[in-house]
CSV table of C-alpha atoms in Angstrom, one decimal:
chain,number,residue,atom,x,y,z
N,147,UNK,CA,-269.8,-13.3,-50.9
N,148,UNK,CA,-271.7,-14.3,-48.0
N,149,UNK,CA,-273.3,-17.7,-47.5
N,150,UNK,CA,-276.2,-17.9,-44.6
N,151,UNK,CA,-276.5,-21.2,-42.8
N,152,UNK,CA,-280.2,-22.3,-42.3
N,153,UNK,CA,-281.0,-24.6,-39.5
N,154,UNK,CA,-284.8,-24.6,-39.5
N,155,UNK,CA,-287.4,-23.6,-41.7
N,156,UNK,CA,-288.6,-20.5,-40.8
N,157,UNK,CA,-284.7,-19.1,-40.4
N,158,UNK,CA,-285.2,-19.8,-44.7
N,159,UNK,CA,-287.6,-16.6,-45.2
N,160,UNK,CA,-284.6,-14.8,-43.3
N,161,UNK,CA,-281.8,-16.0,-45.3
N,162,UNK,CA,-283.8,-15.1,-48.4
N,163,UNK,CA,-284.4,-11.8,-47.3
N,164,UNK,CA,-281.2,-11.1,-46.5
N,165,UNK,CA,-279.4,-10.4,-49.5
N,166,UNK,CA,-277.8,-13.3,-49.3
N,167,UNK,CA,-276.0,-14.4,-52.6
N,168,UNK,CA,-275.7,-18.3,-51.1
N,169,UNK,CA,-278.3,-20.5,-48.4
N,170,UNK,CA,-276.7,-23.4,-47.0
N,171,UNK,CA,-279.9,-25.7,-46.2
N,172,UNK,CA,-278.2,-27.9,-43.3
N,173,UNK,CA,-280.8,-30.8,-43.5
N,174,UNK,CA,-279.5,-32.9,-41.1
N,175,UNK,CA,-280.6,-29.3,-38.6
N,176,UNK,CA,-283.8,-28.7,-40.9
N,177,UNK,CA,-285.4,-32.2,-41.0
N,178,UNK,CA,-287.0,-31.1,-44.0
N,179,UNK,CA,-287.1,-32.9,-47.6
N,180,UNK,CA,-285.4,-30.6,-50.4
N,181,UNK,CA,-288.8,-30.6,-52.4
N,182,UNK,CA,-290.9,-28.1,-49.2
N,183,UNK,CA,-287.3,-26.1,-49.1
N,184,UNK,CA,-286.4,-25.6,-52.9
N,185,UNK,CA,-289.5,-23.8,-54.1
N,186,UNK,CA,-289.4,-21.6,-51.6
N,187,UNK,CA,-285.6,-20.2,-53.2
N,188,UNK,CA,-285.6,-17.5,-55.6
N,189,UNK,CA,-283.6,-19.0,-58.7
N,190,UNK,CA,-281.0,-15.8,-58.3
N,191,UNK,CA,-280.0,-17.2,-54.8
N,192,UNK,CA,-277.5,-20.2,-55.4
N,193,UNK,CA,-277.2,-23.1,-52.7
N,194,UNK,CA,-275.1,-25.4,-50.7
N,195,UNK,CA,-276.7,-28.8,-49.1
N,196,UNK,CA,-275.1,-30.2,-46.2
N,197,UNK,CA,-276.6,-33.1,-44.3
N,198,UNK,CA,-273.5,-33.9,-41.8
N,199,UNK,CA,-273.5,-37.5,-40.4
N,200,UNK,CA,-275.4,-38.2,-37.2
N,201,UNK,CA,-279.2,-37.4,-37.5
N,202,UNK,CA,-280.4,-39.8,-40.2
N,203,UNK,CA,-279.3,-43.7,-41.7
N,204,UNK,CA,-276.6,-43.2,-44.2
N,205,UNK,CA,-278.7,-44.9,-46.9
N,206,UNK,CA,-281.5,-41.8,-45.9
N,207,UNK,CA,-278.4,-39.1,-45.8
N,208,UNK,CA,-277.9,-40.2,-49.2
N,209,UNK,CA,-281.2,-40.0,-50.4
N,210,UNK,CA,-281.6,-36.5,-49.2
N,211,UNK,CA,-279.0,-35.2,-51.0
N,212,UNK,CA,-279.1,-37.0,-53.7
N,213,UNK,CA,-282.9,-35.2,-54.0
N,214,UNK,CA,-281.6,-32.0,-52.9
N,215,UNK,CA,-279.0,-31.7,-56.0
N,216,UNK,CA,-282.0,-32.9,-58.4
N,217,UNK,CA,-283.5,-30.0,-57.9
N,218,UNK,CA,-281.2,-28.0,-58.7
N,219,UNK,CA,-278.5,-27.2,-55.5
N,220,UNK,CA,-275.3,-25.6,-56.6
N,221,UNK,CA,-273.5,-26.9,-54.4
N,222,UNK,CA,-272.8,-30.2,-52.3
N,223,UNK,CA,-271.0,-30.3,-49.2
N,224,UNK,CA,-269.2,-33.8,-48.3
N,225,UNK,CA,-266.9,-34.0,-45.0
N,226,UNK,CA,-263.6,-36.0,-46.1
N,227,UNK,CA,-264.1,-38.4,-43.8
N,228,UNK,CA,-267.3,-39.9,-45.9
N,229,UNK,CA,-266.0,-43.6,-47.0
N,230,UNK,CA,-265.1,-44.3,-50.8
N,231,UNK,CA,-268.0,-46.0,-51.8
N,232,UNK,CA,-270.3,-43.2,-50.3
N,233,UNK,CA,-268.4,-40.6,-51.4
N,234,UNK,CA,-268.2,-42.5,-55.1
N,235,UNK,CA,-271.8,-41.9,-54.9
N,236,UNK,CA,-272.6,-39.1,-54.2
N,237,UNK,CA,-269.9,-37.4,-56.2
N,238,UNK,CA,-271.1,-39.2,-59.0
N,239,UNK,CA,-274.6,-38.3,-59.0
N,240,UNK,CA,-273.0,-34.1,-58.2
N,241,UNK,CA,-271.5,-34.7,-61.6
N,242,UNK,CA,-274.7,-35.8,-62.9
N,243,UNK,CA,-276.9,-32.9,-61.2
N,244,UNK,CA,-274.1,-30.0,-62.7
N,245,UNK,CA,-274.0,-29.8,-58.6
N,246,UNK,CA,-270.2,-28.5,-57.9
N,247,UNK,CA,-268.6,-30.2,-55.2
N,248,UNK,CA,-267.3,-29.4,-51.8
N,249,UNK,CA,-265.2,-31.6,-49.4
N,250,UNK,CA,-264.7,-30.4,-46.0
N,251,UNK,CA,-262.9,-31.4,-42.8
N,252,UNK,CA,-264.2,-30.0,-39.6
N,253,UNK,CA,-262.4,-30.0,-36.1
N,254,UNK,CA,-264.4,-28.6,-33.2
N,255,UNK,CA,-261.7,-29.2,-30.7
N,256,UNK,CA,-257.9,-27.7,-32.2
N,257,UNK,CA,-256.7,-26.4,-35.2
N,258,UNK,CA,-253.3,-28.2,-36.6
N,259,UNK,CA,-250.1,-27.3,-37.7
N,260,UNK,CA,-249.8,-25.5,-41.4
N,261,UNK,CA,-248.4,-29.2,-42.5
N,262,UNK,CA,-251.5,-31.1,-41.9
N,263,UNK,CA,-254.0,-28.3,-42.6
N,264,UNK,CA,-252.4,-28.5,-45.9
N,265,UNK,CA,-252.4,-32.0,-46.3
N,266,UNK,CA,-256.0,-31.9,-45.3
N,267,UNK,CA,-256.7,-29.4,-48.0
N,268,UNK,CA,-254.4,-30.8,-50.8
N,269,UNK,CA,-256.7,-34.4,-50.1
N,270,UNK,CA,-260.0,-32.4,-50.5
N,271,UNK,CA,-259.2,-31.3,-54.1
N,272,UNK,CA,-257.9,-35.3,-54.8
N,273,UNK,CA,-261.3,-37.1,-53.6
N,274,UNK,CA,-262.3,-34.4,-56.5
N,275,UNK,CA,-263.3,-31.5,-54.6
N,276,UNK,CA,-263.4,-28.2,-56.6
N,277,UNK,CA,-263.8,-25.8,-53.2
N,278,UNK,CA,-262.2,-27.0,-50.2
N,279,UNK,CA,-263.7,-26.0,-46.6
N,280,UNK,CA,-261.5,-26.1,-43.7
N,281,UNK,CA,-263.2,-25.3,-40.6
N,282,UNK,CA,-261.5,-25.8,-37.1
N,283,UNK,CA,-261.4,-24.2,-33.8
N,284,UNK,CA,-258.8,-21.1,-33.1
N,285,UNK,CA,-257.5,-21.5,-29.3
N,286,UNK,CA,-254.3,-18.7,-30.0
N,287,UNK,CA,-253.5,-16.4,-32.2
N,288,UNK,CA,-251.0,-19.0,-34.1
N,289,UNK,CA,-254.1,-21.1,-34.8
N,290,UNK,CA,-255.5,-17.8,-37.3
N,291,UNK,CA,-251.7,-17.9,-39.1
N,292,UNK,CA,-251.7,-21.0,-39.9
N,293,UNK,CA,-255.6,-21.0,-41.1
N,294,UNK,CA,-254.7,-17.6,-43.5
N,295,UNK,CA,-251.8,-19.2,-44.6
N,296,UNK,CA,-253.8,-22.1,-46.6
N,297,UNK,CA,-254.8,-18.9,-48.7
N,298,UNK,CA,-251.4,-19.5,-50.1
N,299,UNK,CA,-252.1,-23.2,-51.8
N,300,UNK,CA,-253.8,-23.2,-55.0
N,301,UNK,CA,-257.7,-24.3,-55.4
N,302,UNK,CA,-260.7,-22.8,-54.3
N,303,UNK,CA,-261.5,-22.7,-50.8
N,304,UNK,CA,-263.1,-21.5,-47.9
N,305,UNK,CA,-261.4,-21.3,-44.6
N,306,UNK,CA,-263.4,-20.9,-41.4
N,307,UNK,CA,-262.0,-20.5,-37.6
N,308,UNK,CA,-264.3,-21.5,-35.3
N,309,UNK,CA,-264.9,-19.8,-31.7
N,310,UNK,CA,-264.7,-16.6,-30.6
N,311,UNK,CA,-261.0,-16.2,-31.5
N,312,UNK,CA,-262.0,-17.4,-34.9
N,313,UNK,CA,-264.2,-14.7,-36.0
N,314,UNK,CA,-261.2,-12.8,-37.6
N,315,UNK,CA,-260.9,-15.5,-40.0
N,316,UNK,CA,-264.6,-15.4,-40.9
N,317,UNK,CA,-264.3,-11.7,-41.7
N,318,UNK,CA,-261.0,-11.2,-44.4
N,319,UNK,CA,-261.4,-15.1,-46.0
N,320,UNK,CA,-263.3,-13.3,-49.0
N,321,UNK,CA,-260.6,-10.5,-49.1
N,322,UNK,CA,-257.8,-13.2,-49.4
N,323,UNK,CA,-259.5,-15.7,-52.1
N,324,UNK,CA,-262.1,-17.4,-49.6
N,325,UNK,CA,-265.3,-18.6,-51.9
N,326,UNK,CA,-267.2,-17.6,-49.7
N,327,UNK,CA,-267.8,-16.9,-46.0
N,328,UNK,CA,-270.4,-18.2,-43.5
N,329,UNK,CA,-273.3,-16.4,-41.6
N,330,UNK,CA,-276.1,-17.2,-39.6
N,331,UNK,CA,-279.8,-15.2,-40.4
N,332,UNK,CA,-279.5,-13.5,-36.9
N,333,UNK,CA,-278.1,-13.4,-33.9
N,334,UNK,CA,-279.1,-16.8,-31.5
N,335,UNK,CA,-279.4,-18.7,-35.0
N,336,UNK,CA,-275.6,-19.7,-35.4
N,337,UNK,CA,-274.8,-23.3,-37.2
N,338,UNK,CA,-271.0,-23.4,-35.8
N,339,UNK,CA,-269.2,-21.7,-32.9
N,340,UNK,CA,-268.2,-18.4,-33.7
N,341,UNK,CA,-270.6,-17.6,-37.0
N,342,UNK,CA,-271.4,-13.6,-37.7
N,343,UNK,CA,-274.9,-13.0,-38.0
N,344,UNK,CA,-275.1,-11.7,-41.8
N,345,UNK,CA,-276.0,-8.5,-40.7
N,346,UNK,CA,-273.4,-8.2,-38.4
N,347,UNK,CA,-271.2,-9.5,-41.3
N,348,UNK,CA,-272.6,-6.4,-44.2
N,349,UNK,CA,-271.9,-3.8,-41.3
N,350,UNK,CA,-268.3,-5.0,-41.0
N,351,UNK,CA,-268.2,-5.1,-45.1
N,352,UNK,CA,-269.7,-1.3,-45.2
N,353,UNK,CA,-267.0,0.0,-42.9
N,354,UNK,CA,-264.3,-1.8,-44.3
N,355,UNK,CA,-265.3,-0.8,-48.3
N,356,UNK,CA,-265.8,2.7,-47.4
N,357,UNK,CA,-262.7,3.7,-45.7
């Protein structure tokens, strides 16, 4: 399944349109409130809320997300590095919302060895992840082994390279267990380094089902 990545408001229409089965609504990229974005979102259409550190006050970050899942998002995305009390927060008011929760650890400089990705990914699901998103940037090819070979430990997960090198792993994740896999709503519109547009992303899909 594909997820697009929406970084402004008008990219939302495009998502929809799409055919996407899941919209990430990156609000700390939006600088929207939930209530003008989740009316707009046919109920058939799940979603993931992200708000990564940065943009707004924690105590605001919160707040958004905490709205967000209120009304109604399917998912939540936390990075690992949120702090305990935060993250006791946050996962607690998921569990109130019937929001399922993600933990992800991003690295937008190198991609570790297959020891610490694991480790990485094995602490997700003990904060109380139930999908696990390990993003990081491919600089050689053993980068994309040791991403793919994540698909071996057991939990849900996605599992995104970044970069050019990276798009690979964007492509097969669904074919080897991934959740899901990112897109952007067209070309120029790209959340991370590296994302498919989604309809570069169904034209791969098509040639790859029908051969």
């Amino acid at each position: 399944m594909i997820c697009v990545s929406v970084s402004h408001k008008s990219g939302l229409d495009k998502a929809i349109h799409s055919g996407a089965g899941i919209i990430e609504l990156r609000l700390d990229l939006i600088k929207e409130p939930p209530g003008k974005l989740f009316p707009l979102i046919p109920k058939n259409i799940e979603t993931i809320l992200t708000c990564r550190p940065g943009v707004f006050e924690d105590d605001e970050r919160i707040a958004l997300l905490k709205a967000g899942m209120n009304l109604g998002a399917s998912y939540v995305d936390i990075e690992i590095e949120t702090g305990a009390g935060e993250m006791e927060v946050l996962a607690n008011a998921a569990k109130e919302a019937g929001t399922r929760l993600i933990i992800s650890y991003h690295n937008f400089k190198r991609t570790a060895d297959r020891e610490d990705l694991e480790s990485l990914m094995i602490s997700c699901y003990e904060r109380g992840a139930e999908i696990a998103k390990i993003a990081t940037l491919v600089n050689a090819p053993e980068d994309i082994r040791n991403l793919i070979s994540l698909f071996e430990v057991p939990g849900k997960k996605v599992i995104l390279g970044m970069g050019p090198m990276g798009r690979i792993t964007r492509v097969i994740g669904p074919y080897l267990g991934g959740a899901f896999t990112f897109a952007s709503p067209e070309e120029g519109e790209e959340t991370a380094p590296g994302q498919l547009s989604v309809k570069q992303l169904n034209e791969i899909y098509k040639v790859i089902d029908e051969s």
